[in-house]
PDB file of C-alpha atoms in Angstrom:
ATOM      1  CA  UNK A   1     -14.018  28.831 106.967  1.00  0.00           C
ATOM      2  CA  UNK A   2     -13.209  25.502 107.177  1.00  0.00           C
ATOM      3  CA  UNK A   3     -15.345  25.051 103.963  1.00  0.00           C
ATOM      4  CA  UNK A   4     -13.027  27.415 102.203  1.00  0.00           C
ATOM      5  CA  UNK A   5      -9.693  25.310 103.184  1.00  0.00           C
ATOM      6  CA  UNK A   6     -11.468  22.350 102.258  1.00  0.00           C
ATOM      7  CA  UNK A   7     -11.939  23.730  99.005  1.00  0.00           C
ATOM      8  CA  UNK A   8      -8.984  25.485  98.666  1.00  0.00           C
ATOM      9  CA  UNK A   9      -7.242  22.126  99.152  1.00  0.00           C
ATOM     10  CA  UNK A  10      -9.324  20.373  96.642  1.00  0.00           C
ATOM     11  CA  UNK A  11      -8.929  23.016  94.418  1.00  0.00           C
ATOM     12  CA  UNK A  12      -5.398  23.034  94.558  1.00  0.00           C
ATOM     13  CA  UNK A  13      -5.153  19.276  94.617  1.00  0.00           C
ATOM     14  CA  UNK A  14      -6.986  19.424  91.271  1.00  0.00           C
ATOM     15  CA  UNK A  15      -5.092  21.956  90.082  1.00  0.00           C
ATOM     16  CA  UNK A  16      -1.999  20.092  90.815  1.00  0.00           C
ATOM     17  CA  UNK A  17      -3.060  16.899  89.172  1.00  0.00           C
ATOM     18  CA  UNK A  18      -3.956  18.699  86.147  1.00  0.00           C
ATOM     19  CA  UNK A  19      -0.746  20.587  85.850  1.00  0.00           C
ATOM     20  CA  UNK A  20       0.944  17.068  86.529  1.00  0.00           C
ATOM     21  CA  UNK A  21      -1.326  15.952  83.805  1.00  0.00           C
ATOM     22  CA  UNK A  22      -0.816  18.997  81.363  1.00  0.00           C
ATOM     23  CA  UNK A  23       3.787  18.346  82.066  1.00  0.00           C
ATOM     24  CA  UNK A  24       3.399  14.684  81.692  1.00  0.00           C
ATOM     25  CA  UNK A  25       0.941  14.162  78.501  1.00  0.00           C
ATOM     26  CA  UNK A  26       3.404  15.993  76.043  1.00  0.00           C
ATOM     27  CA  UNK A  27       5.810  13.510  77.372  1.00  0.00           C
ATOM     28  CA  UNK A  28       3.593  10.467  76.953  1.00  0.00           C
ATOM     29  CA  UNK A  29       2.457  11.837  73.704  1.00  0.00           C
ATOM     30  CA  UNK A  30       6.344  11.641  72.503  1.00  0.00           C
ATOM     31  CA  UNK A  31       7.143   8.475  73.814  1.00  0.00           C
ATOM     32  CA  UNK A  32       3.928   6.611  72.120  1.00  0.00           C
ATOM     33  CA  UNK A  33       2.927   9.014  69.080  1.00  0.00           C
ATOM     34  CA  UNK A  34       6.645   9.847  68.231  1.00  0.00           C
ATOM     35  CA  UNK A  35       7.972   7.426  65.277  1.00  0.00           C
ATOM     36  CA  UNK A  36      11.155   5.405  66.126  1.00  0.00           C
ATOM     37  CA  UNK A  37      14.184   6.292  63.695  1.00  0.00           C
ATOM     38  CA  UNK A  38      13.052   2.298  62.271  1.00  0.00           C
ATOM     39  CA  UNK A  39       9.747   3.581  61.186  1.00  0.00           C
ATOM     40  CA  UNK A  40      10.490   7.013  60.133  1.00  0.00           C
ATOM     41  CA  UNK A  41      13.241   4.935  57.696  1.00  0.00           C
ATOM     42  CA  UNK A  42      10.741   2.105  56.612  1.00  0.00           C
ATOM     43  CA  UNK A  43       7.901   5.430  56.170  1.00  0.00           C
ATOM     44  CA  UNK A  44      10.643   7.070  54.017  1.00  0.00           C
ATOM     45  CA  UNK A  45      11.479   3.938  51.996  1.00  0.00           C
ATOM     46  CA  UNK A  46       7.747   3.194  51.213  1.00  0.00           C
ATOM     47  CA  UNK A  47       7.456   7.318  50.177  1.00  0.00           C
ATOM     48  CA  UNK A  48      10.305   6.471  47.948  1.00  0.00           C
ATOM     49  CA  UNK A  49       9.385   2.795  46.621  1.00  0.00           C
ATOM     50  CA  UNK A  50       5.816   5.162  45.787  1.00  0.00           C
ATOM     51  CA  UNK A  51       7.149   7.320  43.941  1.00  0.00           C
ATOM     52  CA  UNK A  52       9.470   4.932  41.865  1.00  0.00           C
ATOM     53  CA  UNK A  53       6.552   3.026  41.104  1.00  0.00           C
ATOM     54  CA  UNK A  54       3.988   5.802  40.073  1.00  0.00           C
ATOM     55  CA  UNK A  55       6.942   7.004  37.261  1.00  0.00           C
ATOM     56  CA  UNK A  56       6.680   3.572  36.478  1.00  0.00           C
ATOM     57  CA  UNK A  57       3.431   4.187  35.826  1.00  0.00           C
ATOM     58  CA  UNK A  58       3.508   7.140  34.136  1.00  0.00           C
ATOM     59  CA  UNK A  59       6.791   5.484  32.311  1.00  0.00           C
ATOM     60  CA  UNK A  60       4.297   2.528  31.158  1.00  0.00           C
ATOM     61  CA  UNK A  61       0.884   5.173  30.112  1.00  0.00           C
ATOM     62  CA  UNK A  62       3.769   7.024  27.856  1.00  0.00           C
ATOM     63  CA  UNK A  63       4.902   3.963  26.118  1.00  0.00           C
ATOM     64  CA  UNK A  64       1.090   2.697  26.563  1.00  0.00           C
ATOM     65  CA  UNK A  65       0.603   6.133  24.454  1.00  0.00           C
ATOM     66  CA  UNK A  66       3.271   5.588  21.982  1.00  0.00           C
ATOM     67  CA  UNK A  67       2.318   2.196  21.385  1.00  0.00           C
ATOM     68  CA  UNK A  68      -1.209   2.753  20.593  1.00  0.00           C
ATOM     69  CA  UNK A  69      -0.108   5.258  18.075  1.00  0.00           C
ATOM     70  CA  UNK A  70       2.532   3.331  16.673  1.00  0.00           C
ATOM     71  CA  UNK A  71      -0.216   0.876  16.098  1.00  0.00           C
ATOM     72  CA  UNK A  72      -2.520   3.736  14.649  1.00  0.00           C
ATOM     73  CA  UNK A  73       0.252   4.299  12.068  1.00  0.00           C
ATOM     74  CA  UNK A  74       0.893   0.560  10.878  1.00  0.00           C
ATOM     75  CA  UNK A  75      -2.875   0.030  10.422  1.00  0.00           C
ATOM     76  CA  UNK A  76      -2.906   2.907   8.376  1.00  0.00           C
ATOM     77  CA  UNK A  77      -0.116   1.943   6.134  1.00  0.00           C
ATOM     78  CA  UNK A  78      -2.054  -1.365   6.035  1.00  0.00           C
ATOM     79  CA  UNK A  79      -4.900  -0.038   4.624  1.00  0.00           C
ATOM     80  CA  UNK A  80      -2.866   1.919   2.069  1.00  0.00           C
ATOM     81  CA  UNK A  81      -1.275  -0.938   1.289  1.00  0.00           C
ATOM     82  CA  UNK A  82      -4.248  -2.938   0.856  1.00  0.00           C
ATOM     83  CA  UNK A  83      -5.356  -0.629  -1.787  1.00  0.00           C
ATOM     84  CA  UNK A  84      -2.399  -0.948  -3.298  1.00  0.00           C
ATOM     85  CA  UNK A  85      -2.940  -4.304  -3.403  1.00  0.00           C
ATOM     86  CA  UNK A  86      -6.161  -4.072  -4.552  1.00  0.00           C
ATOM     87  CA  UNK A  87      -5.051  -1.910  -7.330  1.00  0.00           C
ATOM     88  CA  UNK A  88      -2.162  -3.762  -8.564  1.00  0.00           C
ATOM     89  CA  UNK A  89      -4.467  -6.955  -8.769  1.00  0.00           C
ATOM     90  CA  UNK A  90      -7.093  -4.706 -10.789  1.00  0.00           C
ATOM     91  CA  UNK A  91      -4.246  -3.938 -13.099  1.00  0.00           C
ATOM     92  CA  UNK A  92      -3.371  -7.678 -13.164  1.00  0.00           C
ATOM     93  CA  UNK A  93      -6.614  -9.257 -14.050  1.00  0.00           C
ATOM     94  CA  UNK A  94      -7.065  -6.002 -17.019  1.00  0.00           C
ATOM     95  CA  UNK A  95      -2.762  -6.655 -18.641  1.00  0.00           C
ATOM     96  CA  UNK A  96      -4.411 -10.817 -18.139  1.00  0.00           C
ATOM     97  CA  UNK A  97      -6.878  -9.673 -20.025  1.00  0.00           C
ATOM     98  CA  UNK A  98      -5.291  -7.703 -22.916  1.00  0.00           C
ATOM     99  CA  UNK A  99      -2.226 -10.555 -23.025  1.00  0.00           C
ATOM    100  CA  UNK A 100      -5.101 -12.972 -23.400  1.00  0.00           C
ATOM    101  CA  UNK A 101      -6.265 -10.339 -26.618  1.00  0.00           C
ATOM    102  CA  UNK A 102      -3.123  -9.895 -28.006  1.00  0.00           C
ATOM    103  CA  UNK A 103      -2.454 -13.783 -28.115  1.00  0.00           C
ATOM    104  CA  UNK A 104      -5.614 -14.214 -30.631  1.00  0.00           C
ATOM    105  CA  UNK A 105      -4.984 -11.075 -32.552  1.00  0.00           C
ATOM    106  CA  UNK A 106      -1.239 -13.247 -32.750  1.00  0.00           C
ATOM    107  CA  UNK A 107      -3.236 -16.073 -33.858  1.00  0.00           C
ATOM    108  CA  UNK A 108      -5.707 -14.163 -36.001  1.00  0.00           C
ATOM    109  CA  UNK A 109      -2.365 -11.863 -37.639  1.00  0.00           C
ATOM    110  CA  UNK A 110      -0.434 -15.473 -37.877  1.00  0.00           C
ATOM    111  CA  UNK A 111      -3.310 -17.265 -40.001  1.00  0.00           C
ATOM    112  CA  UNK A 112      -3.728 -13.973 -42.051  1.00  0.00           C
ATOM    113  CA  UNK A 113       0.003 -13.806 -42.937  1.00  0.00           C
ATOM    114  CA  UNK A 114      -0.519 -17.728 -43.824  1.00  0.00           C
ATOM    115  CA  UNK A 115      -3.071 -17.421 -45.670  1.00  0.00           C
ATOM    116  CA  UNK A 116      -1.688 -13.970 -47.851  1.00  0.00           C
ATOM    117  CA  UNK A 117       1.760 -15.674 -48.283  1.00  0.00           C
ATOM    118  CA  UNK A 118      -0.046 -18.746 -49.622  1.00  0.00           C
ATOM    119  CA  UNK A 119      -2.043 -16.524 -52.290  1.00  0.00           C
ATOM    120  CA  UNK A 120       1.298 -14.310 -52.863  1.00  0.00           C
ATOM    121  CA  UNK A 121       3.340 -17.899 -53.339  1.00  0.00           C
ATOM    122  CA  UNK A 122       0.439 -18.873 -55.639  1.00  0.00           C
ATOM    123  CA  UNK A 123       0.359 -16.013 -57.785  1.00  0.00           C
ATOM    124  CA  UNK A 124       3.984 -15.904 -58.195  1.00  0.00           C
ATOM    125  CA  UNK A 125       4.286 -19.214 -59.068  1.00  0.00           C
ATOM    126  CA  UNK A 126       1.274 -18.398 -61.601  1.00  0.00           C
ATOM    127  CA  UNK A 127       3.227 -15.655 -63.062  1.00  0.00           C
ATOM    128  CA  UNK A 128       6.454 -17.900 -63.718  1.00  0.00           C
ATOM    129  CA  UNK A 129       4.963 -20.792 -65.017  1.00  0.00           C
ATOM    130  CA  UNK A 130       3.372 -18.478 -67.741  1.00  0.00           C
ATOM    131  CA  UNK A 131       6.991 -17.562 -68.262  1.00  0.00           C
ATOM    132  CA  UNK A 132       8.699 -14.619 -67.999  1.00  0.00           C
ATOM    133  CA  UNK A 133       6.270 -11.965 -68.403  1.00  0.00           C
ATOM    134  CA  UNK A 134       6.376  -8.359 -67.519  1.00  0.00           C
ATOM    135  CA  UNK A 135       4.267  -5.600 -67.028  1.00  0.00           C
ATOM    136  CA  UNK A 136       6.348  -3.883 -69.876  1.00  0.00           C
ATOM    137  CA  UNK A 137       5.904  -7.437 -72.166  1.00  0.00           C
ATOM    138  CA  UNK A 138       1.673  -6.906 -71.392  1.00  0.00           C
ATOM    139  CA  UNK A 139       2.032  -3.005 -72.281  1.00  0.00           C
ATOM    140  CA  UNK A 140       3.665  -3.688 -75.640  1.00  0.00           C
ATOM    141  CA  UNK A 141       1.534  -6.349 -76.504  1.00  0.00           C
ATOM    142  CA  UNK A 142      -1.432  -4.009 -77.444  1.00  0.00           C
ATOM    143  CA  UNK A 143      -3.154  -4.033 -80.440  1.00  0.00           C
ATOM    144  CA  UNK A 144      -4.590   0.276 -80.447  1.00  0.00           C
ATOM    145  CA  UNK A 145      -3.989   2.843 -77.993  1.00  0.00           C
ATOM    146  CA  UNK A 146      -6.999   1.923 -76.232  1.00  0.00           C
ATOM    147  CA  UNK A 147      -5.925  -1.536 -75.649  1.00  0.00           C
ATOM    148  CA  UNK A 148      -2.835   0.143 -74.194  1.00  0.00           C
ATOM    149  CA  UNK A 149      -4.808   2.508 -71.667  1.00  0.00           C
ATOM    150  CA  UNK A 150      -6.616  -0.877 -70.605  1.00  0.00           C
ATOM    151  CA  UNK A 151      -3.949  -2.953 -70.375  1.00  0.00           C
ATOM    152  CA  UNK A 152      -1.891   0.432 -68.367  1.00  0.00           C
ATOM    153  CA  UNK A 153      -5.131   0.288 -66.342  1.00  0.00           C
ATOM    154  CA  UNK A 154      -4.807  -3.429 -65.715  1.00  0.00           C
ATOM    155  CA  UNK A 155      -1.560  -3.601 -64.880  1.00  0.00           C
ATOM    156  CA  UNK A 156      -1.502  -0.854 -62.481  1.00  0.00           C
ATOM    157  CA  UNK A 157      -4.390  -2.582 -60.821  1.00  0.00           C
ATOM    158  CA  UNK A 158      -2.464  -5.629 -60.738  1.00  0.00           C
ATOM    159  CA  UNK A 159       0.539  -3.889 -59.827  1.00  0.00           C
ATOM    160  CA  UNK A 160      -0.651  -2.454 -56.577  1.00  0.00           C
ATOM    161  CA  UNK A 161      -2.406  -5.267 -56.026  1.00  0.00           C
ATOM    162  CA  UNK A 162       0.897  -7.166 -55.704  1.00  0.00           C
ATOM    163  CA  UNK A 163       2.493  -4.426 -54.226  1.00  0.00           C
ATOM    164  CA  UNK A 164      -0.419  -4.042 -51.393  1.00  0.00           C
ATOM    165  CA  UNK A 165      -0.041  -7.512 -50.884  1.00  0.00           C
ATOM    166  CA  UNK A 166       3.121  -7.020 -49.920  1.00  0.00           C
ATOM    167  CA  UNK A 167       3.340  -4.247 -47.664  1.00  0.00           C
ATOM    168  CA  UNK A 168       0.392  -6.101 -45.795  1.00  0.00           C
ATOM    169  CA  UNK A 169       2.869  -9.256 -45.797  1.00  0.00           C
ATOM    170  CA  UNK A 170       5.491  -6.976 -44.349  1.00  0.00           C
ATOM    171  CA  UNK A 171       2.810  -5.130 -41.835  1.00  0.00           C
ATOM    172  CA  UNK A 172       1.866  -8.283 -40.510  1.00  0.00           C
ATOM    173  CA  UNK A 173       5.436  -9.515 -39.796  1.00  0.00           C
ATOM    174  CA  UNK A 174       6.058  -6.395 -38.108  1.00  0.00           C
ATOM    175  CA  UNK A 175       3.041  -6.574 -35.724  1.00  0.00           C
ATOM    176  CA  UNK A 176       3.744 -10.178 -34.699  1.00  0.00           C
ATOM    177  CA  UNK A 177       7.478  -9.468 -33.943  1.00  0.00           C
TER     178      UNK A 177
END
């Protein structure tokens, strides 16, 4: 029996320390585990500077976003303004090209008119140094009705001739101006 109170006495020794040990570790568990009120204020400040810094971030990917697509935009109204470009040079070079045209047809039209008025001057001044003659002064002049059909023919060859002349003269002018 004294075997049994020796064990009953360790057993209840152990059985004390552990129910010392089972009171007592919730109590050291506070006292070291537990945050102070310092830390659980510096824990929620660093919760809140992380939160204000990942909208940052997702503040800085939108604009990031917008940006890129902003960009997107202004490259494509460069392109489409580079073929504008393009096109209005195209356009360019071809009006160069027809102004550059149109100033030798002006040169071409300006020596023509020369030349016509010179012949026109010519032949008038032909005409009144043979005096004052008409077409009516050649008709009556004829010697037999057949004369007078030739000399109709004549003068209505000469007449258009003169009057052709003229309307090219006038033509001419017209073109130029």
């Amino acid at each position: 029996m004294k075997k049994q109170k020796k064990l009953r006495l360790w057993f209840s020794a152990i059985l004390a320390v552990l129910l010392v040990f089972a009171m007592v570790l919730p109590l050291v568990y506070q006292v070291f585990a537990a945050p102070t009120d310092a830390e659980t204020k510096q824990l929620a400040d660093i919760a809140t500077r992380q939160e204000e810094l990942q909208a940052a971030i997702r503040a800085a990917e939108a604009e990031k976003k917008d940006k890129v697509a902003q960009k997107q935009a202004y490259d494509q109204v460069l392109y489409l303004l580079n073929d504008q470009v393009s096109a209005i040079e195209a356009e360019t070079k071809k009006l160069d090209e027809e102004i550059s045209s149109l100033e030798e047809q002006i040169v071409q039209q300006n020596e023509e008119l020369e030349e016509r008025t010179v012949l026109f001057r010519s032949r008038a001044a032909a005409l009144y140094e043979e005096g004052s003659i008409s077409y009516l002064d050649i008709l009556l002049d004829a010697n037999s009705f057949s004369d007078f059909l030739q000399r109709m023919e004549i003068t209505s060859v000469m007449f258009e001739y003169d009057k052709t002349r003229m309307e090219k003269i006038k033509e001419i002018r017209a073109q130029l101006e």
